[in-house]
Structure formats: C-alpha cells, structure tokens
Short mmCIF file of N, CA and C in Angstrom, two decimals:
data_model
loop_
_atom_site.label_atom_id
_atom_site.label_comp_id
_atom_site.label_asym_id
_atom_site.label_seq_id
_atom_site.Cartn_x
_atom_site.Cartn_y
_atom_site.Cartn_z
N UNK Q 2 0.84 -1.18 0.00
CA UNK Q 2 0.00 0.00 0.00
C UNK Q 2 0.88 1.24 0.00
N UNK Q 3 0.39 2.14 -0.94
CA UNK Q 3 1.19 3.64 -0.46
C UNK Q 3 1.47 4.04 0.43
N UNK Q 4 2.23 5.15 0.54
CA UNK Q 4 2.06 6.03 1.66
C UNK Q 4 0.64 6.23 2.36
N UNK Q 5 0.07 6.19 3.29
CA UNK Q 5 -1.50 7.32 3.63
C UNK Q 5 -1.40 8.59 3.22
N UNK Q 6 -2.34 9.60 2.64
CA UNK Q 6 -2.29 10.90 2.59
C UNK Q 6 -3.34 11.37 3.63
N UNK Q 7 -4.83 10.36 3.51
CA UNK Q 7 -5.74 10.72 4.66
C UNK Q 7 -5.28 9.80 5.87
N UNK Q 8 -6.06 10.55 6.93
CA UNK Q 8 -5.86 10.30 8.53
C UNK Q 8 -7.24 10.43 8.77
N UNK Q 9 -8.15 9.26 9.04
CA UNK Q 9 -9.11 8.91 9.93
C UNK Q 9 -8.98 8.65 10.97
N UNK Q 10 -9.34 9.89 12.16
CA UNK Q 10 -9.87 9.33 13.10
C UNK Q 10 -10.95 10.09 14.14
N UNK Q 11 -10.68 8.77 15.11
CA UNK Q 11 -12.25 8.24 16.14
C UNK Q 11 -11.80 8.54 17.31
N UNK Q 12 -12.62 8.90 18.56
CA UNK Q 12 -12.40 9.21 19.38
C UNK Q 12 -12.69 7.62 20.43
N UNK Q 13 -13.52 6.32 19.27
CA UNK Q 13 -13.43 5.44 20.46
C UNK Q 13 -14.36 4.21 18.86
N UNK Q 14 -13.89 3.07 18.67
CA UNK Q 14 -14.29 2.31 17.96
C UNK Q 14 -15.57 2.14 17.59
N UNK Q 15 -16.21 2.58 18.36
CA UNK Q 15 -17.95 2.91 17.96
C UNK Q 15 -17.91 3.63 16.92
N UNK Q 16 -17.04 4.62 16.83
CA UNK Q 16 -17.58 5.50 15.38
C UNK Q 16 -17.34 4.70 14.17
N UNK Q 17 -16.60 3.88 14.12
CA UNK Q 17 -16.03 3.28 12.92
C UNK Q 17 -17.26 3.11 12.02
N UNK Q 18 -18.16 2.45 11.99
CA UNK Q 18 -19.46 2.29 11.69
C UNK Q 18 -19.43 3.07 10.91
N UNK Q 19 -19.96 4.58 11.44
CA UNK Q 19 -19.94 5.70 10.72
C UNK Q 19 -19.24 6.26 9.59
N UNK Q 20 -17.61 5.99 10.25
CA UNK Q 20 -16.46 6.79 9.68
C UNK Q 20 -16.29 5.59 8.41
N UNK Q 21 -16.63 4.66 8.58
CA UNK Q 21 -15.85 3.16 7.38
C UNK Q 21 -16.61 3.56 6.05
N UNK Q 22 -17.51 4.57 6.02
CA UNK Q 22 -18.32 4.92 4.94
C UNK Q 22 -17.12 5.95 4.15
N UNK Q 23 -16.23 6.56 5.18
CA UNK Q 23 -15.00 7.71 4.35
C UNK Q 23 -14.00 6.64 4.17
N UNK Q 24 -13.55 5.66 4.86
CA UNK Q 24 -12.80 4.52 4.21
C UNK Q 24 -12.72 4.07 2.67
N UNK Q 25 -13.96 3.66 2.71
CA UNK Q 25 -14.86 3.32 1.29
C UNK Q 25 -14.74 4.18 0.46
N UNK Q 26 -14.82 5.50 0.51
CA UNK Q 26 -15.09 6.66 -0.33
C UNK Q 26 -13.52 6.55 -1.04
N UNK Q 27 -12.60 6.72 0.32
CA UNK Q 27 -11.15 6.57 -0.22
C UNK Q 27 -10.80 5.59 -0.75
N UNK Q 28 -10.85 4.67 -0.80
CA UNK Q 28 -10.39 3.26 -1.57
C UNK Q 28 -10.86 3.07 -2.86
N UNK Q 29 -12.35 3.88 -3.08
CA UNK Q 29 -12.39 3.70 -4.72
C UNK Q 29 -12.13 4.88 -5.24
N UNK Q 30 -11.72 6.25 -4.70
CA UNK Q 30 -10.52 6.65 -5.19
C UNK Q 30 -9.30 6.15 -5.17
N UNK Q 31 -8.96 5.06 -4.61
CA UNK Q 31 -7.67 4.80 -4.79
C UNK Q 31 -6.95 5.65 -3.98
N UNK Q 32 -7.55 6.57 -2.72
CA UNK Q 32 -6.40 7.35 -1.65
C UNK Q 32 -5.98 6.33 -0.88
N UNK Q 33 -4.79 6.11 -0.62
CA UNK Q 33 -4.13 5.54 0.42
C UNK Q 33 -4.69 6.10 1.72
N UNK Q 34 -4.70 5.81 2.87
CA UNK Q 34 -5.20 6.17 4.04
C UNK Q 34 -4.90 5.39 5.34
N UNK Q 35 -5.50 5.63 6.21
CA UNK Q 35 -5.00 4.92 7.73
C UNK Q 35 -6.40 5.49 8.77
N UNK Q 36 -6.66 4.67 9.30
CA UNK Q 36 -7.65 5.15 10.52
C UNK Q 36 -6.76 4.67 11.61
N UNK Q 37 -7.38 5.49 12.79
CA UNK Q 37 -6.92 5.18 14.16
C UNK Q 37 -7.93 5.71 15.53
N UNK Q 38 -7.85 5.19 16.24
CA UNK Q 38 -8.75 5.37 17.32
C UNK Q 38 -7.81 5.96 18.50
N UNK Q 39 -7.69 7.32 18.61
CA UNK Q 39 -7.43 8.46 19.54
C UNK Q 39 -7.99 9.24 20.20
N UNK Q 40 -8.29 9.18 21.53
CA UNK Q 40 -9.09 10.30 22.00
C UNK Q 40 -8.34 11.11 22.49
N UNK Q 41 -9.20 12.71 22.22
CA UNK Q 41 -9.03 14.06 22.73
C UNK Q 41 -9.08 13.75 24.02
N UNK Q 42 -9.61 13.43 25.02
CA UNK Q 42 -10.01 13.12 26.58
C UNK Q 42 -9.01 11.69 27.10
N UNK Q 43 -9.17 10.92 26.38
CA UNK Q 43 -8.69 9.28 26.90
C UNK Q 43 -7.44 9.38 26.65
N UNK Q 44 -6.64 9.76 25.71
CA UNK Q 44 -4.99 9.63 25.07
C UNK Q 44 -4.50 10.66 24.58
N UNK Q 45 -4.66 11.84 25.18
CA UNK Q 45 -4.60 13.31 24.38
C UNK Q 45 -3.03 13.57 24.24
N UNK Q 46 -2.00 12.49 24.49
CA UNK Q 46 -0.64 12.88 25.00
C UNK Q 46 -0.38 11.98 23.38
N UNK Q 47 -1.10 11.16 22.92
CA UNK Q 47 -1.03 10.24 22.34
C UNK Q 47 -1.15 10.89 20.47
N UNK Q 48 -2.82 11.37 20.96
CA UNK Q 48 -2.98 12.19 20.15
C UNK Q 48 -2.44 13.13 18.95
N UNK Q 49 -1.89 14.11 20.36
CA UNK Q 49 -1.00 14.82 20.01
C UNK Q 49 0.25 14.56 19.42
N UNK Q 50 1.45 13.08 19.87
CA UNK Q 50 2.68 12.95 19.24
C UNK Q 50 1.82 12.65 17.60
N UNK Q 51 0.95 11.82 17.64
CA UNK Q 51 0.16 11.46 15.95
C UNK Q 51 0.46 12.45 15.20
N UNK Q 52 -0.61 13.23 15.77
CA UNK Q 52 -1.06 14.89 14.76
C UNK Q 52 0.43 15.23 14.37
N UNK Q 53 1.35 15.47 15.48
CA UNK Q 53 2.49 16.46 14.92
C UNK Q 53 3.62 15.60 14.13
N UNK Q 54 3.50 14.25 13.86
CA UNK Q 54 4.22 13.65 13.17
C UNK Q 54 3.53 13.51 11.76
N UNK Q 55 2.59 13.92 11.37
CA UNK Q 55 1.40 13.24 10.09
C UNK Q 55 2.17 13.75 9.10
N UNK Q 56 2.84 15.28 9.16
CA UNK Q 56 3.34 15.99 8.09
C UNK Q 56 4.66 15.19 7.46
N UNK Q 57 5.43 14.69 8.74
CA UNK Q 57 6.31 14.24 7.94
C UNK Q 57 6.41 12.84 7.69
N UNK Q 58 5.29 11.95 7.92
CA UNK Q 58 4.57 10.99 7.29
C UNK Q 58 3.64 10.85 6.12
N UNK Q 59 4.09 12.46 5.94
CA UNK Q 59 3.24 12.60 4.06
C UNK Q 59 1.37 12.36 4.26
N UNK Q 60 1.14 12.69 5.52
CA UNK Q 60 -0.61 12.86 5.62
C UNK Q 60 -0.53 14.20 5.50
N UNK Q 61 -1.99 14.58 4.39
CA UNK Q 61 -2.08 15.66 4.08
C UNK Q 61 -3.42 16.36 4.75
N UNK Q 62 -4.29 15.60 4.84
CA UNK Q 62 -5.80 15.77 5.40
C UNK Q 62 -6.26 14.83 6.57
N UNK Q 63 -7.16 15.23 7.64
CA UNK Q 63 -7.39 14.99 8.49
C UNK Q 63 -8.82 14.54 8.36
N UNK Q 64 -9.51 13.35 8.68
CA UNK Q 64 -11.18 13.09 8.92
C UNK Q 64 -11.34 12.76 10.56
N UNK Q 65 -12.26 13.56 11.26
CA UNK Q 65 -11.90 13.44 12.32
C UNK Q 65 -13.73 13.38 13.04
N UNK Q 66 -14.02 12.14 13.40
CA UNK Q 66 -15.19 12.11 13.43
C UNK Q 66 -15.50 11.73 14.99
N UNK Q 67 -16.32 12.62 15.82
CA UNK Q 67 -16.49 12.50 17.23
C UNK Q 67 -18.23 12.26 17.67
N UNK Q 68 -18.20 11.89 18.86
CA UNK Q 68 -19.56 11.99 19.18
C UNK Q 68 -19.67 13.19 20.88
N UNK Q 69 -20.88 13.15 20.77
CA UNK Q 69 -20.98 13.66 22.34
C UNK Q 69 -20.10 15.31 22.30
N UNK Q 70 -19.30 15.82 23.28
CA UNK Q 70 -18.48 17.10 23.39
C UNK Q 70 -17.69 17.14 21.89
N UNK Q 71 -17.64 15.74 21.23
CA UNK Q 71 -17.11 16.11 19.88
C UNK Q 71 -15.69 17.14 19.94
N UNK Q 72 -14.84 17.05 20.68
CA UNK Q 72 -13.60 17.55 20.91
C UNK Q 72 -12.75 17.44 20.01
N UNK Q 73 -12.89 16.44 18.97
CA UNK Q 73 -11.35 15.34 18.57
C UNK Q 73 -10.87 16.40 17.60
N UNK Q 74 -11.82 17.07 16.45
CA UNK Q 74 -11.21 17.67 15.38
C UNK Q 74 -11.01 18.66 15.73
N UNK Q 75 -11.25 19.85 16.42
CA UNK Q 75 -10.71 20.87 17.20
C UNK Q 75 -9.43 20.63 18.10
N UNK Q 76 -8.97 19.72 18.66
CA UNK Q 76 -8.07 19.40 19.34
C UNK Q 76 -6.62 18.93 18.19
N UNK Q 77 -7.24 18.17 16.91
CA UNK Q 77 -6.57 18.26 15.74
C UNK Q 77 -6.20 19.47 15.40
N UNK Q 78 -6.93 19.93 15.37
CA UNK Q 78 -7.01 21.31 14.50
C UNK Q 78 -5.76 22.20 15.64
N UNK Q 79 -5.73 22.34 16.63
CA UNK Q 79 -5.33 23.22 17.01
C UNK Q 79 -3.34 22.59 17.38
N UNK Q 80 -3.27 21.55 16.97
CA UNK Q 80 -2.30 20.79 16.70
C UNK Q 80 -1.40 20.56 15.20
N UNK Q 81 -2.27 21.26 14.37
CA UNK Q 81 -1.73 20.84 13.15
C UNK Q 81 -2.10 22.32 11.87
N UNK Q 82 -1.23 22.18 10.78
CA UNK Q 82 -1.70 23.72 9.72
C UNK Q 82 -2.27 22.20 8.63
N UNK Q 83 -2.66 21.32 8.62
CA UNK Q 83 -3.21 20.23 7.77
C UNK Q 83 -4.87 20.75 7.92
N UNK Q 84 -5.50 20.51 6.83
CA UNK Q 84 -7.07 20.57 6.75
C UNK Q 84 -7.66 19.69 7.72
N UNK Q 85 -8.70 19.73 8.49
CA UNK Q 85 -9.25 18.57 9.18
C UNK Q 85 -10.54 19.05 9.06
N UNK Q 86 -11.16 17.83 8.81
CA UNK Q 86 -12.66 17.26 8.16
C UNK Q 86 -13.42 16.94 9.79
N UNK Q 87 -14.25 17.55 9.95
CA UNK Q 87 -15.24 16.83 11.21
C UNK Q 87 -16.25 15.88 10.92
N UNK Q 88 -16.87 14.85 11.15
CA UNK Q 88 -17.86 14.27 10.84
C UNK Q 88 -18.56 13.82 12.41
N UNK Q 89 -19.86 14.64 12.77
CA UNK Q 89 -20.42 14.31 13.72
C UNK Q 89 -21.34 12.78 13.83
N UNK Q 90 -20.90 12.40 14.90
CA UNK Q 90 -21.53 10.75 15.26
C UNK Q 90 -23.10 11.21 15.86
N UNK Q 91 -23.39 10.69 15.10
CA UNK Q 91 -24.95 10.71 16.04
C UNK Q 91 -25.03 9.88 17.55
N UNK Q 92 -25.72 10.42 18.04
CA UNK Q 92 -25.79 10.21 19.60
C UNK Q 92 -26.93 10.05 19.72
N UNK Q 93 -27.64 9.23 20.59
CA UNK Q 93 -28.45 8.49 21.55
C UNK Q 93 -29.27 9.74 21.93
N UNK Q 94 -28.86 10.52 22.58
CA UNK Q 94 -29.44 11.96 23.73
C UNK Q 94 -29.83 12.59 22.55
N UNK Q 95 -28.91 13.43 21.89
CA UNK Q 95 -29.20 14.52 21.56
C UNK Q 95 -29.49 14.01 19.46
N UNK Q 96 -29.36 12.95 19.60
CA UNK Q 96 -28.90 12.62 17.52
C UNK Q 96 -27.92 13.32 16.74
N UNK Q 97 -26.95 13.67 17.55
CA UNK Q 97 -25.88 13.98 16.84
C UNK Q 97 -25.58 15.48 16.87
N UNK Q 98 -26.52 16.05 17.61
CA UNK Q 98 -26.93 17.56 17.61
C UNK Q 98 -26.06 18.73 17.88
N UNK Q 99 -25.71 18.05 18.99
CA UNK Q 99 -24.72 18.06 20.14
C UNK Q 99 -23.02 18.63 19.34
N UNK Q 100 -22.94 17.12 18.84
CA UNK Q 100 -21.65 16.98 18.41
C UNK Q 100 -21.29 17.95 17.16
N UNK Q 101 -22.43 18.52 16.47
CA UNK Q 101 -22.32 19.19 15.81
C UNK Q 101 -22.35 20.56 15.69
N UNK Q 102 -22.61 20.93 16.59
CA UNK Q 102 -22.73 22.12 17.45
C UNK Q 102 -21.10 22.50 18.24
N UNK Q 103 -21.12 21.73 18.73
CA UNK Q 103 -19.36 21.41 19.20
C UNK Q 103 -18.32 21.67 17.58
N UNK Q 104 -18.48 20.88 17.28
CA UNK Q 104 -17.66 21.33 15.65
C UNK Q 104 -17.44 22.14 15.22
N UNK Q 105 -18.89 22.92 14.57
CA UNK Q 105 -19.14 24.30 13.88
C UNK Q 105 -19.11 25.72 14.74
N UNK Q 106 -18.57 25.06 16.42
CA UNK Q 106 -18.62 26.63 16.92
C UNK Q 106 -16.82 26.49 17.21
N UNK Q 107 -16.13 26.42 16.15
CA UNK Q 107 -14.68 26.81 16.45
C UNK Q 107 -14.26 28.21 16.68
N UNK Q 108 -13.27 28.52 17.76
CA UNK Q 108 -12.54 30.04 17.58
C UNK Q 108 -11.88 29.96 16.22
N UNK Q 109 -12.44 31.87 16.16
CA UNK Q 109 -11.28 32.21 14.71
C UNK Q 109 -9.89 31.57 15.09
N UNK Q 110 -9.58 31.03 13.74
CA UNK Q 110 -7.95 30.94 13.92
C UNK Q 110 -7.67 29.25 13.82
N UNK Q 111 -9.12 28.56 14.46
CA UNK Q 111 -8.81 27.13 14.32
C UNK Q 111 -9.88 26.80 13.86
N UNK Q 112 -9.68 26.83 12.33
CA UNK Q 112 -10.80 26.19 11.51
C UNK Q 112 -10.98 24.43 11.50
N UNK Q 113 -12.05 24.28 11.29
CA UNK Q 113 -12.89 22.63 11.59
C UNK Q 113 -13.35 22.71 10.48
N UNK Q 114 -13.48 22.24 9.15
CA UNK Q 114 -14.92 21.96 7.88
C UNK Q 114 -15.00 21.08 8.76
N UNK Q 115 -16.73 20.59 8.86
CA UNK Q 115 -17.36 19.98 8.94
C UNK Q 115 -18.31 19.53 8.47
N UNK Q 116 -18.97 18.33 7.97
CA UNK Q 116 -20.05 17.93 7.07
C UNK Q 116 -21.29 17.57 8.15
N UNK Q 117 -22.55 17.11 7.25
CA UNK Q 117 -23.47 16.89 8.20
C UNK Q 117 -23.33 15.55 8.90
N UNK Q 118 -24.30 15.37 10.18
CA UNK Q 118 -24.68 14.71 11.03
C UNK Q 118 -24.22 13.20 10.13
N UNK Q 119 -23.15 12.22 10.45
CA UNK Q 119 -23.11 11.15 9.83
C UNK Q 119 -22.55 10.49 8.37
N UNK Q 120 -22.10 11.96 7.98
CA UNK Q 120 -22.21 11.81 6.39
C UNK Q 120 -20.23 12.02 6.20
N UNK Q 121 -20.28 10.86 6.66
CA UNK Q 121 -18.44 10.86 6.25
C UNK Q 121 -18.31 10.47 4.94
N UNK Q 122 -18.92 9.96 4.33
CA UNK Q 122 -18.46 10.07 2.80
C UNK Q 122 -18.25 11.35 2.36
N UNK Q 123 -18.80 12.15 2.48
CA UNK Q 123 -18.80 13.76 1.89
C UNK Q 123 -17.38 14.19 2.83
N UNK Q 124 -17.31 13.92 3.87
CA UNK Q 124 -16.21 13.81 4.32
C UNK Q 124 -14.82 13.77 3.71
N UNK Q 125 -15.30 12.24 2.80
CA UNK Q 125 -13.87 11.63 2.27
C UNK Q 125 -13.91 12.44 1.06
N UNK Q 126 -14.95 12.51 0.44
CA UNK Q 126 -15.15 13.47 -1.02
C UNK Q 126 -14.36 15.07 -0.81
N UNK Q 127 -14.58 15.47 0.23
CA UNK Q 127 -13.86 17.24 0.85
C UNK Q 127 -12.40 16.91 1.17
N UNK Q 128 -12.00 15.65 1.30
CA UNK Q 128 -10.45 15.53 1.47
C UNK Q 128 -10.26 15.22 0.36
N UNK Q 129 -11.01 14.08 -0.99
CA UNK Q 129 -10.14 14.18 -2.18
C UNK Q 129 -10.15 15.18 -2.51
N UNK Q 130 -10.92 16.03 -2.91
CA UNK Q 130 -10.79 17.97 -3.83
C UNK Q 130 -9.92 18.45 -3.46
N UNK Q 131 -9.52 18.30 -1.71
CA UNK Q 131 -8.74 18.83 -1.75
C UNK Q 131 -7.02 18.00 -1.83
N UNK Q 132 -6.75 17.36 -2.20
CA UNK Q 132 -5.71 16.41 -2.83
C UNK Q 132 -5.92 16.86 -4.11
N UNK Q 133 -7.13 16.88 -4.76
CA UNK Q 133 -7.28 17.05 -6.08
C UNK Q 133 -6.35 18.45 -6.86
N UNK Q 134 -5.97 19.00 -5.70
CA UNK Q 134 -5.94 20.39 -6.42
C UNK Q 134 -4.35 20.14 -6.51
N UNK Q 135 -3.69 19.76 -6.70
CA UNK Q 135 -2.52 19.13 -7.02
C UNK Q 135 -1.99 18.11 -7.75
N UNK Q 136 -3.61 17.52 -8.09
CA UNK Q 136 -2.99 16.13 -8.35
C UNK Q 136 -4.41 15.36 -9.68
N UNK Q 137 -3.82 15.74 -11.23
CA UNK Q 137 -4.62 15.58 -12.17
C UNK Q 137 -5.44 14.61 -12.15
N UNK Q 138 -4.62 13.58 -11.87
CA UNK Q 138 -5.75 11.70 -11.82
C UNK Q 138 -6.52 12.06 -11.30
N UNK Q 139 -6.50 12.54 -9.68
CA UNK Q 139 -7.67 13.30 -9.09
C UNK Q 139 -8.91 13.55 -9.62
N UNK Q 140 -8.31 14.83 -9.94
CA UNK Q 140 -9.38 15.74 -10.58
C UNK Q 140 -10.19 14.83 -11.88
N UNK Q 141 -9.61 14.01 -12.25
CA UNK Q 141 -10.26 13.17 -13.45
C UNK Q 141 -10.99 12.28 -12.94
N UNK Q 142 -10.41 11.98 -11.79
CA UNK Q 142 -11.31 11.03 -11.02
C UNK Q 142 -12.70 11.45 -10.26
N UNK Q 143 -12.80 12.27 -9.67
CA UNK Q 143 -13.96 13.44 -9.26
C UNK Q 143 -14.50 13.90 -10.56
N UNK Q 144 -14.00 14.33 -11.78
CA UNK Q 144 -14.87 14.95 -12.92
C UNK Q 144 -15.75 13.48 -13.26
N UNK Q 145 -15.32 12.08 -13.34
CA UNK Q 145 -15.85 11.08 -13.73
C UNK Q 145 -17.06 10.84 -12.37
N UNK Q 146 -16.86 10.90 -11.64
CA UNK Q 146 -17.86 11.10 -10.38
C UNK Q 146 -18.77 12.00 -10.13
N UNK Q 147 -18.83 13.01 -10.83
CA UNK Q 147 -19.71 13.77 -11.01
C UNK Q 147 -20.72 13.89 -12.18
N UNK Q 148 -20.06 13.26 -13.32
CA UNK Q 148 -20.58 12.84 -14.67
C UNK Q 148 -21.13 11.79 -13.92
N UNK Q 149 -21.33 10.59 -13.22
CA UNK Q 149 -22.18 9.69 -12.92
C UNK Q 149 -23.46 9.95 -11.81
N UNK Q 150 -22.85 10.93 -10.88
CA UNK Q 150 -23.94 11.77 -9.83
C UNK Q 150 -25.30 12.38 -11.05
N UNK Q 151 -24.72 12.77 -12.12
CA UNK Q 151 -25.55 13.71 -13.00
C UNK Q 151 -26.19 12.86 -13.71
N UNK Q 152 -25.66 11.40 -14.25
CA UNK Q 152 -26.22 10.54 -15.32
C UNK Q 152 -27.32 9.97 -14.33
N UNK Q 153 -27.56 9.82 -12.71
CA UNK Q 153 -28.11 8.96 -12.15
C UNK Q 153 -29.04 9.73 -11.70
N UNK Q 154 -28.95 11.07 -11.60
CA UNK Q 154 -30.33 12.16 -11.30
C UNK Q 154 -30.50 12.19 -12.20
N UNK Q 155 -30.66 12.30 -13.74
CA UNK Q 155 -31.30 12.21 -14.66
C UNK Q 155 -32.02 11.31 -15.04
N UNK Q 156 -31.65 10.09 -14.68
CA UNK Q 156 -32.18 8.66 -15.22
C UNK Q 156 -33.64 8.81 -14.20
N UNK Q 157 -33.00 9.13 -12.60
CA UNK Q 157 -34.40 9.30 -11.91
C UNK Q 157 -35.40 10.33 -12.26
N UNK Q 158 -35.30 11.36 -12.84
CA UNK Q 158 -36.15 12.38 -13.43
C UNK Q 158 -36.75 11.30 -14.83
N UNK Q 159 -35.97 10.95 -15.55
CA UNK Q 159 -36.76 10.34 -16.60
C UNK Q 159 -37.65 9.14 -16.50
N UNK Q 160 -37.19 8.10 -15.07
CA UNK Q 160 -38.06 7.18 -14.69
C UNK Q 160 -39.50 8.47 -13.99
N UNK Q 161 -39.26 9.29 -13.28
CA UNK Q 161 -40.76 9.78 -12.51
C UNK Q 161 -41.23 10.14 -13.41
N UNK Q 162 -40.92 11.00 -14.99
CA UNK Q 162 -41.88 11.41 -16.01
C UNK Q 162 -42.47 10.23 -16.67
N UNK Q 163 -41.49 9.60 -16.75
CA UNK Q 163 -42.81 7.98 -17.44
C UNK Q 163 -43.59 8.02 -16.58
N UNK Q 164 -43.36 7.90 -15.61
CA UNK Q 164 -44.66 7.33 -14.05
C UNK Q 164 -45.39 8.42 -14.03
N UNK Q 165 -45.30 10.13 -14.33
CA UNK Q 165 -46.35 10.78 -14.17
C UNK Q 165 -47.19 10.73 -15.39
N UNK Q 166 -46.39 10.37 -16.54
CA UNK Q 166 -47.56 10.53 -17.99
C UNK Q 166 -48.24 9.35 -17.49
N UNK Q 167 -47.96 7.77 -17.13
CA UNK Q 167 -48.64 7.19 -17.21
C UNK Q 167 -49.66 7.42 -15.76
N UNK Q 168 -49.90 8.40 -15.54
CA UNK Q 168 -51.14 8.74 -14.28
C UNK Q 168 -52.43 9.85 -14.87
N UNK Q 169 -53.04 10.07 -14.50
CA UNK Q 169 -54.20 11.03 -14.80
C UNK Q 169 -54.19 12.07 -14.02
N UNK Q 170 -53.41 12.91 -14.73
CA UNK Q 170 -53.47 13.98 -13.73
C UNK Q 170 -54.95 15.41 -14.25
N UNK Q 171 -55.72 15.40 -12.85
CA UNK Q 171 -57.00 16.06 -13.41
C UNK Q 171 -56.60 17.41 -12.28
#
C-alpha cells in the first residue's frame, strides 16, 4: 500500500461504523489512508505525538469524526496547519446535535470543515478535492464522479416522467 495521505480518526471504535463509509469513499478513489482510534479526553498525549508527526509521514488531510463534546477535530485542528474534516456521530441523547454544534462553533484561527450529522463520505469526497488540487488523476477522477452523480439524477427524473404521464393527472 502507499504512503496514507488521509488520517481517519475516532475518538473510540464505535464510530467506525460511521467513519468506514469515508474509508470506502477513499479506496475507490484509490487514496491511500489509515484510521486510528485516539481520543481528545482518553490519550490526548497520544494524540498529540500522531497529529504532529502526520506531516512528515506525508498525511495531508485529516477526517476526524467525534460523538458527544465532539472535541477530537478541534483538538486536531489546534495541533496541526493540515485541513481537518469533522464528521459528527450521532448520539443516543441529543442525535448527533450536540456533536455538531461542538464542531461548527470553532474560535477564529482554528478552523474545523465539517459535514453533516453522519455523512463521512462527503467527508472523504472534501479531502479528495482537496488532494485534487494538485494532483490531475484526481481531478479526473472526481470529474468522472460527477458525470455519474448527473447521469443517475437524470435517469431518476426520466423514470418519474414515465410514471407521471402514465397517471391522470385532473
């Protein structure tokens, strides 16, 4: 396997579930990658040697998916000049509410992107673009991914117009 360029991680193996959907995303791009299970609270000493070694382990982007106080990608973030991706875990109490709220209220200065409630694929998609912007296969690879996003909303628009001609609409 390559080098990793992405860095997945979890604040505790439960998220994996969640996060294995940005796994997936990366592998049929063909990104090399690595997950790991680090907590902001449980191993923050741990954490931290990770984050500040990633650069010169050739990781370029961060997916950093938490539940509950949702700490992990802010605690990244404030450890590293690398992009880091938040992806909030849905939770039991609040559905994820919580954690997302935690994310999107970063101080200036330590930016978090974050995607919605669960949706680490979009996740993994906001770390290839941004790989992409360096790197042509990439970008060919995302332009072909978007030509199929477009061929497959169309096909569903053309299946509901058969289904509405064949109805009576009065």
């Amino acid at each position: 396997m390559h080098q990793p360029l992405v860095s997945i991680l979890m604040g505790s193996d439960s998220d994996w579930p969640t996060l294995e959907a940005a796994s997936n995303v990366l592998k049929d791009f063909g990104v090399p990658h690595e997950a790991r299970v680090l907590s902001a609270h449980r191993s923050p000493a741990s954490l931290r040697r990770y984050v500040a070694g990633a650069p010169r382990r050739g990781l370029k982007v961060f997916i950093a998916g938490a539940g509950g106080a949702a700490h992990l990608g802010g605690v990244v973030a404030a450890h590293t000049i690398l992009p880091v991706i938040a992806v909030p875990i849905e939770t039991k109490s609040l559905k994820g509410l919580d954690s997302l709220l935690s994310m999107v209220q970063m101080p200036t200065g330590v930016p978090v992107a974050t995607v919605a409630i669960g949706n680490a694929a979009n996740a993994a998609l906001l770390a290839i673009q941004t790989l992409a912007l360096h790197d042509r296969a990439l970008q060919r690879k995302l332009a072909a991914y978007k030509r199929r996003l477009t061929a497959k909303n169309l096909k569903a628009d053309r299946t509901l117009q058969a289904t509405l001609r064949g109805r009576s609409c009065r």
